[in-house]
Amino acid sequence: MRAPGRLPRWLEQLVLLAYPASFRRRFGGELLRFLRLQRREAVYRTPVAGPMRFLVEVLLDAARNGLRARIEASRTEGRGMRGFASELRTALRSLARAPGFSLTVALTLGLGVGAATAVYSIADWIVLRPVPGVEGHDRIVTVRFQSENSAGAWFLVSHPDLEDLARRTPAFGQAAGSHPAEGHVRLPGTEASLRLPLELVTADYFEVLGVRPVLGRTPQALAGEDPRTVVVSHRLWRAELGGDPGVVGRTLTLNGQPFSVVGVAPPRFHGPAPAERMTDLWVPVEAHTSTLPAYPEGLLAMRDGSLYFVMYGRLAGEAERGLAAAQLASARAAIVAEHGSASSLDGFVTVVESGVGVAPWVRGRAETTMGILLAAVALLVLLGCANAGNLLVTRSLGRAQELSVRRALGAGRSRIVVQLMAEGLLLGLLGGLAGMGMARGLLFLHGRERFLAWLPTLDTIPMDGRVILFAAGISVVTGVLFSLAPALTASRRADLRLGGGSRVTDGARTLRGLLVGTQVALSLALVVGAVLLMDTVRTLGRVDLGFEPEHVLEATLDPGTQGYGTEERATFWRELVTRSRRLPGVGAAGLAYAPLHGQIGSSARVWASGMDEDDAIGARRNQVSDGFLAALGIPLVAGRDFLPEEVLASVPRDVVILSEGLARDLFGGSPEAAVGRQVSLAFREGRSFEVVGVSGDVKVAGVKDETALVLEPMGQVFVSQWGTLYLRSDAAASPVGPLRQVVRELDPALPIYDVQRLGERVASSYSEERLLARLTSLFGGLALLLAGLGLYGVMSHTVAARTRELGLRVALGARGRAVRHMLLGQGLRLVALGLVPGLALAALAARVAESRLWGVAPFEPRVYLLAVAALVATGVLASWLPAVRATRIDPAEALRGD
Amino acid sequence: MPDSDPNDFLPLTPLTFQVLVSLMRAPAHGYGLKRDIEERTAGRMRLGAGTLYTGLQRMERDALIVETEATGDLQEQATSRWRFFTVTDLGRLALRAEVERLEAALGDARGVLAAGESVRLG
């Protein structure tokens, strides 16, 4: 067994400092050994969240128990805590005497603490926090299904397979399944509906998750009862149903059908993964035909049917997760052996996770982004510390006399260190308060700007007690960290004789030089990161999308969920497009089954009819109406658009439009060569489709997408359940209101959602990159400012301390220019001191951010040169003013001296 | 015999109780105690370093436990300079007194509950 590694020295010192000396002597070494083992265990369990949680736990544990031990020690030894309390009082008085200084330091620290707290809140919401409302997390197991051969692909399980799995897994006391869907809820007393996330659940779902309804019962179909029952979330009950205590038994119109309300979920419970999806409605799976009208009767009994579930189990008695995993694996094998490829489990392995939470792919993505943000934030916190330390040294220079007097009067060196650290602690807490305010602001901004578009619930992130503890934790750590070095030097200085000359301040100046160097290094890393990410965003913004998002409005409708049959849907879509075209200012309107840059989309392989299917080319497929190309501004390169009679035709015409690249790959030569030819499509066996047109190439799935596109007229294969309408209008026109009116006329109860300008959708497809770029540039800018201020402080002090010497030089004939250059050189040397470690740190930062870079290499020399230039410019600026002041020194005045 | 009255320590704090139970089985060091207690209570009791060691310091002061030499199969671990603790006679008596107290309390509670339920059923 390898001995566990040491903890960072500062952490060990900090933890030990919390305890009284008597305890440290007896148990100090032992305590550190304990913590090392504990950390190793934490890292082993969860690589990213573990260390963070460990740090918070350790600091809280030390603060709480250290305090208690000190109180006890002070009772027996008559010192300790009482002493510390008086130090705190002294520190408070001393800070109150310098409010400007205290405020500056607090704000400097607050920036770092605030950013760290905001990032922690988000990470906490996505991956760390136990899901609200779920009881007995450690006894719940989530079962997912991963493809045996194509690693990384996740699937769900059919209802019969779910039941068989549950029966063959005795380690589960209870098991349940959940199928995500959408619900259109008619609001009482109105004609309008809300579109809300819904889960179709099996009978034991609430029991497995340990959720107890606050009113009524759990969602399940009772024998001999209409299964059309629903449990509503606490939020929905309060906000939309008036919080009526007699709601149980009332009828709610859900997806066009009457559902009886049988229960209200407890507050804050919104399903097993609220970070991903905040469920408001739970419906027993037996009611699926009413909830999803498109799904036929008997679907539930189909082993390979298309109603799929995530599986949850609650461990029985003493059973462990490992046992459940083993039983699930053999149950899967037995089911596949019995039913073969008819089973939804064929070709998949079971993967068990402890507890409930976001899907693994969401977590993976979140961890990368959070990793980059945390790295940037850590730099910012350190920078804040360096800057605050710098300010503190400046202040302690002014207090050299006071400290020396205290030392001479018999205050021990440790006493002075403790007092300076008490000040640091208070400043840290003050910074923490400022940081909490800033974190709130940042979270608000995240919610409004939808920076992480794949995380729809970001605007609901609460700042709970754990986050506040986290903020307090880092505030204390930073407070002590930044005051430690200045406190030690100041106390050493106070040992020297009273009234010492400039020699006394040498140590302080070296320390300040080092601090400025540190700031330069950290700033360089942040600036390089910011430039790289800004370059990425700029490149992404300049990508030729193949369509013109300006002045295009999109809106999505889901008549399928509303209960429309095929004929009704066809009529609805036809009417919608026709009436939208007549709206004032609208130049073109078109409909698509899958929105551009959206989550939905299907793909298909395409080959020239008569050719070998093995030569097929992979492409994305979409069903659209005529006018789709015009509405989006996609050029028609050859042939024609779909004709109105080809769209939603009662007899399919079997026509397609190909994108240019795809047409070239299939038929070679010019786009015209493809028009009139026949192609075959996977999943459309035995049919062949005439190419009637060739469109320009389009980035279908996102800015970084490269794939080919096949368009079919809507209705050629099926009449879509839902669709996205695109309206191209004059710059002046705003068709949102009129469009809503059109939909109201067609069906007042049909919700219209995802209404936005197409430009917003496109921008949100790289919202993460924009978030990272904006934050790192903000941090980088602040870093430059702080480094500049730090350098300015050092140079001003240098000039003030060397007034006599400089005056003498001028008196002896030194020119102003020479003096200026000397001082500028000195400032730039300090900058240069930080550049070398800064470049190394920047390279490291670039590595961390690499996965989010696009169109720019992580080690692009131009970026590094730019960052260095920015720092040198800052250095020149910060040294220039003090240097100019130095040349204005009047030699007579300076030499007269004191 | 110890000169303190084991009843002076009642009721035992949850930490004291669990540490004594663990040490009754075998001498252990701090981290071993943490692991043992967390395992036995299925994670319901989580122990930080500070909580545990300030607790051990108190228990040592009260002479409920005492530092001991590592013996037998513990000797290999002992090379890692951990401090091992074992329970004293006083600790053993205090634990026994606590168990008796808890049993009496439990008996009372069960009686009351049984009576209440039969009233409701009847």
Short mmCIF file of C-alpha atoms in Angstrom, two decimals, chain A residues 431-720:
data_model
loop_
_atom_site.label_atom_id
_atom_site.label_comp_id
_atom_site.label_asym_id
_atom_site.label_seq_id
_atom_site.Cartn_x
_atom_site.Cartn_y
_atom_site.Cartn_z
CA GLY A 431 -14.76 39.67 1.03
CA GLY A 432 -17.03 36.67 1.41
CA LEU A 433 -20.01 38.93 1.90
CA ALA A 434 -19.10 40.94 -1.18
CA GLY A 435 -18.60 37.64 -3.01
CA MET A 436 -22.05 36.36 -2.10
CA GLY A 437 -23.55 39.45 -3.66
CA MET A 438 -21.46 38.99 -6.76
CA ALA A 439 -22.34 35.29 -7.02
CA ARG A 440 -26.02 36.17 -6.92
CA GLY A 441 -25.49 38.61 -9.75
CA LEU A 442 -23.57 36.08 -11.82
CA LEU A 443 -26.23 33.40 -11.31
CA PHE A 444 -28.93 35.86 -12.30
CA LEU A 445 -26.95 36.63 -15.46
CA HIS A 446 -26.57 32.92 -16.25
CA GLY A 447 -30.29 32.39 -15.88
CA ARG A 448 -31.17 35.29 -18.12
CA GLU A 449 -28.65 34.66 -20.84
CA ARG A 450 -29.13 30.88 -20.97
CA PHE A 451 -25.39 30.37 -21.27
CA LEU A 452 -25.60 26.61 -20.92
CA ALA A 453 -28.38 25.93 -23.37
CA TRP A 454 -28.37 22.18 -22.70
CA LEU A 455 -29.19 22.89 -19.08
CA PRO A 456 -32.69 24.33 -19.21
CA THR A 457 -33.14 24.83 -15.49
CA LEU A 458 -30.14 27.02 -14.80
CA ASP A 459 -32.24 30.03 -13.92
CA THR A 460 -33.76 28.18 -10.99
CA ILE A 461 -30.50 27.46 -9.16
CA PRO A 462 -31.00 28.32 -5.53
CA MET A 463 -28.15 29.40 -3.25
CA ASP A 464 -28.70 27.11 -0.32
CA GLY A 465 -26.92 26.70 2.99
CA ARG A 466 -24.21 24.47 1.57
CA VAL A 467 -23.25 27.09 -0.99
CA ILE A 468 -23.12 29.74 1.71
CA LEU A 469 -20.89 27.48 3.78
CA PHE A 470 -18.67 27.00 0.76
CA ALA A 471 -18.37 30.77 0.29
CA ALA A 472 -17.60 31.24 3.98
CA GLY A 473 -15.03 28.44 3.75
CA ILE A 474 -13.07 29.98 0.90
CA SER A 475 -13.35 33.43 2.43
CA VAL A 476 -11.67 32.23 5.59
CA VAL A 477 -9.01 30.35 3.64
CA THR A 478 -8.23 33.32 1.42
CA GLY A 479 -8.25 35.67 4.39
CA VAL A 480 -5.67 33.64 6.22
CA LEU A 481 -3.72 32.83 3.06
CA PHE A 482 -3.18 36.41 1.96
CA SER A 483 -2.36 37.69 5.42
CA LEU A 484 0.06 34.89 6.30
CA ALA A 485 3.15 36.04 4.39
CA PRO A 486 2.75 39.75 5.16
CA ALA A 487 2.10 38.92 8.80
CA LEU A 488 5.27 36.87 9.05
CA THR A 489 7.48 39.52 7.40
CA ALA A 490 5.87 42.33 9.36
CA SER A 491 6.48 40.56 12.63
CA ARG A 492 10.08 39.90 11.68
CA ARG A 493 10.48 43.52 10.79
CA ALA A 494 9.04 44.55 14.12
CA ASP A 495 11.93 42.70 15.77
CA LEU A 496 14.32 45.31 14.45
CA ARG A 497 15.16 48.49 16.18
CA LEU A 498 12.64 51.21 16.44
CA GLY A 499 12.77 53.97 13.86
CA GLY A 500 14.96 52.01 11.44
CA GLY A 501 15.54 53.66 8.09
CA SER A 502 14.82 52.38 4.60
CA ARG A 503 16.65 49.12 5.33
CA VAL A 504 13.63 47.99 7.32
CA THR A 505 11.39 48.12 4.29
CA ASP A 506 13.67 46.09 2.04
CA GLY A 507 12.09 42.79 2.98
CA ALA A 508 8.66 44.21 2.39
CA ARG A 509 9.66 45.53 -1.02
CA THR A 510 11.02 42.12 -2.03
CA LEU A 511 7.78 40.54 -0.91
CA ARG A 512 5.79 43.08 -2.87
CA GLY A 513 7.94 42.44 -5.90
CA LEU A 514 7.19 38.76 -5.59
CA LEU A 515 3.50 39.44 -5.21
CA VAL A 516 3.50 41.62 -8.31
CA GLY A 517 5.36 38.88 -10.18
CA THR A 518 2.72 36.40 -9.08
CA GLN A 519 -0.01 38.71 -10.27
CA VAL A 520 1.68 39.10 -13.64
CA ALA A 521 1.98 35.32 -14.00
CA LEU A 522 -1.66 34.68 -13.10
CA SER A 523 -2.86 37.51 -15.33
CA LEU A 524 -0.91 36.15 -18.27
CA ALA A 525 -2.58 32.75 -17.91
CA LEU A 526 -6.02 34.33 -17.72
CA VAL A 527 -5.38 36.65 -20.65
CA VAL A 528 -4.11 33.79 -22.83
CA GLY A 529 -7.18 31.71 -21.92
CA ALA A 530 -9.46 34.64 -22.67
CA VAL A 531 -7.89 35.36 -26.05
CA LEU A 532 -8.06 31.69 -27.06
CA LEU A 533 -11.73 31.43 -26.12
CA MET A 534 -12.62 34.76 -27.72
CA ASP A 535 -10.91 33.61 -30.92
CA THR A 536 -13.01 30.44 -30.76
CA VAL A 537 -16.24 32.38 -30.38
CA ARG A 538 -15.27 34.77 -33.16
CA THR A 539 -14.46 31.87 -35.51
CA LEU A 540 -17.74 30.17 -34.63
CA GLY A 541 -19.65 33.40 -35.25
CA ARG A 542 -18.11 33.74 -38.72
CA VAL A 543 -18.91 30.24 -39.89
CA ASP A 544 -20.95 30.18 -43.11
CA LEU A 545 -24.11 28.49 -41.90
CA GLY A 546 -25.61 27.97 -45.34
CA PHE A 547 -28.72 29.82 -44.23
CA GLU A 548 -29.44 33.39 -43.16
CA PRO A 549 -30.67 33.60 -39.58
CA GLU A 550 -31.36 37.37 -39.65
CA HIS A 551 -35.04 38.32 -39.52
CA VAL A 552 -36.18 34.73 -39.19
CA LEU A 553 -38.56 33.83 -36.39
CA GLU A 554 -39.07 30.25 -35.29
CA ALA A 555 -41.88 28.74 -33.23
CA THR A 556 -42.62 25.13 -32.33
CA LEU A 557 -46.01 23.47 -32.02
CA ASP A 558 -46.98 19.98 -30.92
CA PRO A 559 -50.51 19.09 -32.10
CA GLY A 560 -49.69 15.38 -31.63
CA THR A 561 -49.55 15.75 -27.87
CA GLN A 562 -52.79 17.74 -28.08
CA GLY A 563 -54.49 14.57 -29.36
CA TYR A 564 -54.69 15.35 -33.09
CA GLY A 565 -55.03 12.39 -35.47
CA THR A 566 -53.20 12.16 -38.80
CA GLU A 567 -55.86 13.92 -40.87
CA GLU A 568 -56.31 16.68 -38.29
CA ARG A 569 -52.58 17.24 -38.17
CA ALA A 570 -52.30 17.48 -41.96
CA THR A 571 -55.10 20.06 -42.03
CA PHE A 572 -53.55 21.96 -39.14
CA TRP A 573 -50.08 22.17 -40.71
CA ARG A 574 -51.52 23.21 -44.10
CA GLU A 575 -53.65 25.95 -42.52
CA LEU A 576 -50.83 27.14 -40.29
CA VAL A 577 -48.38 27.61 -43.16
CA THR A 578 -50.96 29.19 -45.47
CA ARG A 579 -52.24 31.66 -42.87
CA SER A 580 -48.71 32.55 -41.67
CA ARG A 581 -47.72 33.50 -45.21
CA ARG A 582 -50.51 36.06 -45.26
CA LEU A 583 -49.28 37.84 -42.10
CA PRO A 584 -48.15 41.43 -42.71
CA GLY A 585 -44.43 41.75 -43.34
CA VAL A 586 -43.88 38.01 -43.71
CA GLY A 587 -42.02 37.21 -46.91
CA ALA A 588 -41.77 33.42 -46.65
CA ALA A 589 -42.94 30.69 -44.30
CA GLY A 590 -41.95 27.06 -44.04
CA LEU A 591 -42.30 24.12 -41.71
CA ALA A 592 -39.78 21.51 -40.59
CA TYR A 593 -40.10 18.35 -38.54
CA ALA A 594 -36.71 18.82 -36.83
CA PRO A 595 -35.57 22.35 -35.97
CA LEU A 596 -32.15 23.45 -37.23
CA HIS A 597 -29.51 23.33 -34.48
CA GLY A 598 -31.99 21.51 -32.26
CA GLN A 599 -31.93 18.33 -30.25
CA ILE A 600 -34.28 16.34 -32.50
CA GLY A 601 -33.14 14.97 -35.83
CA SER A 602 -32.92 11.75 -37.70
CA SER A 603 -30.26 10.45 -39.97
CA ALA A 604 -30.36 8.09 -42.88
CA ARG A 605 -27.98 6.62 -45.38
CA VAL A 606 -28.52 7.61 -49.01
CA TRP A 607 -27.37 5.91 -52.18
CA ALA A 608 -28.02 6.26 -55.90
CA SER A 609 -30.74 3.80 -56.89
CA GLY A 610 -29.31 0.75 -58.57
CA MET A 611 -25.94 1.18 -56.88
CA ASP A 612 -24.55 -0.93 -54.08
CA GLU A 613 -25.99 -0.04 -50.69
CA ASP A 614 -22.48 -0.41 -49.23
CA ASP A 615 -21.53 2.83 -51.00
CA ALA A 616 -24.28 4.72 -49.17
CA ILE A 617 -23.47 8.11 -47.64
CA GLY A 618 -24.61 9.10 -44.16
CA ALA A 619 -26.81 12.20 -44.08
CA ARG A 620 -29.26 14.03 -41.85
CA ARG A 621 -32.89 13.79 -42.86
CA ASN A 622 -35.68 16.27 -42.37
CA GLN A 623 -39.31 16.55 -43.46
CA VAL A 624 -40.21 20.05 -44.59
CA SER A 625 -42.93 22.02 -46.35
CA ASP A 626 -42.53 24.02 -49.52
CA GLY A 627 -41.14 27.45 -48.68
CA PHE A 628 -38.75 26.04 -46.05
CA LEU A 629 -35.71 26.87 -48.19
CA ALA A 630 -36.94 30.39 -48.91
CA ALA A 631 -37.86 31.08 -45.27
CA LEU A 632 -34.38 30.12 -44.12
CA GLY A 633 -32.59 31.74 -47.03
CA ILE A 634 -31.01 28.46 -48.16
CA PRO A 635 -30.08 28.91 -51.84
CA LEU A 636 -31.49 26.54 -54.43
CA VAL A 637 -28.49 25.52 -56.53
CA ALA A 638 -30.31 23.45 -59.13
CA GLY A 639 -33.80 22.16 -59.87
CA ARG A 640 -36.78 23.42 -57.87
CA ASP A 641 -38.33 23.59 -54.40
CA PHE A 642 -41.10 21.16 -53.44
CA LEU A 643 -44.46 22.00 -55.00
CA PRO A 644 -47.38 22.73 -52.67
CA GLU A 645 -49.15 19.62 -53.96
CA GLU A 646 -46.17 17.44 -53.04
CA VAL A 647 -46.41 18.48 -49.40
CA LEU A 648 -48.89 16.62 -47.18
CA ALA A 649 -50.14 14.89 -50.32
CA SER A 650 -52.61 12.07 -49.83
CA VAL A 651 -50.60 9.96 -52.31
CA PRO A 652 -46.83 10.28 -51.70
CA ARG A 653 -44.91 11.62 -54.71
CA ASP A 654 -41.55 10.22 -53.55
CA VAL A 655 -39.36 13.24 -54.21
CA VAL A 656 -36.31 14.62 -52.34
CA ILE A 657 -34.01 17.64 -52.31
CA LEU A 658 -30.31 16.96 -51.65
CA SER A 659 -27.67 19.31 -50.33
CA GLU A 660 -24.98 20.26 -52.81
CA GLY A 661 -22.13 18.27 -51.28
CA LEU A 662 -24.26 15.16 -51.05
CA ALA A 663 -25.43 15.52 -54.67
CA ARG A 664 -21.81 15.85 -55.81
CA ASP A 665 -20.70 12.83 -53.80
CA LEU A 666 -23.53 10.72 -55.24
CA PHE A 667 -23.60 11.83 -58.86
CA GLY A 668 -20.40 13.84 -59.41
CA GLY A 669 -20.04 16.89 -61.61
CA SER A 670 -22.38 19.84 -61.43
CA PRO A 671 -25.46 19.99 -59.20
CA GLU A 672 -27.65 19.87 -62.30
CA ALA A 673 -26.38 16.34 -62.92
CA ALA A 674 -28.28 15.15 -59.87
CA VAL A 675 -31.68 16.64 -60.80
CA GLY A 676 -34.00 13.99 -62.18
CA ARG A 677 -31.94 11.08 -60.80
CA GLN A 678 -33.28 8.48 -58.36
CA VAL A 679 -31.95 7.77 -54.85
CA SER A 680 -32.74 5.14 -52.24
CA LEU A 681 -32.93 5.80 -48.50
CA ALA A 682 -32.36 3.51 -45.54
CA PHE A 683 -35.61 2.68 -43.69
CA ARG A 684 -37.56 3.35 -46.94
CA GLU A 685 -36.98 -0.08 -48.44
CA GLY A 686 -38.37 -0.79 -51.86
CA ARG A 687 -38.98 2.87 -52.65
CA SER A 688 -36.96 5.13 -54.83
CA PHE A 689 -37.05 8.92 -54.74
CA GLU A 690 -36.61 11.44 -57.51
CA VAL A 691 -34.17 14.29 -56.87
CA VAL A 692 -36.14 17.42 -57.77
CA GLY A 693 -33.74 19.99 -56.43
CA VAL A 694 -30.28 20.63 -54.99
CA SER A 695 -29.86 23.11 -52.13
CA GLY A 696 -26.75 24.78 -50.80
CA ASP A 697 -24.85 23.04 -48.00
CA VAL A 698 -26.21 23.74 -44.51
CA LYS A 699 -24.82 23.42 -41.00
CA VAL A 700 -27.81 21.39 -39.85
CA ALA A 701 -27.09 20.27 -36.33
CA GLY A 702 -24.89 23.11 -35.11
CA VAL A 703 -22.17 25.54 -36.08
CA LYS A 704 -19.51 22.83 -35.98
CA ASP A 705 -21.62 20.33 -37.94
CA GLU A 706 -20.38 19.08 -41.32
CA THR A 707 -23.04 16.65 -42.46
CA ALA A 708 -25.01 16.26 -45.67
CA LEU A 709 -28.77 16.80 -45.78
CA VAL A 710 -31.73 15.06 -47.40
CA LEU A 711 -35.07 16.90 -47.41
CA GLU A 712 -38.35 15.11 -47.94
CA PRO A 713 -41.73 16.81 -48.29
CA MET A 714 -43.73 16.59 -45.07
CA GLY A 715 -46.27 13.79 -45.20
CA GLN A 716 -44.27 11.64 -47.62
CA VAL A 717 -43.59 9.11 -44.88
CA PHE A 718 -45.61 10.37 -41.92
CA VAL A 719 -47.41 13.50 -40.87
CA SER A 720 -45.29 14.90 -38.11
#
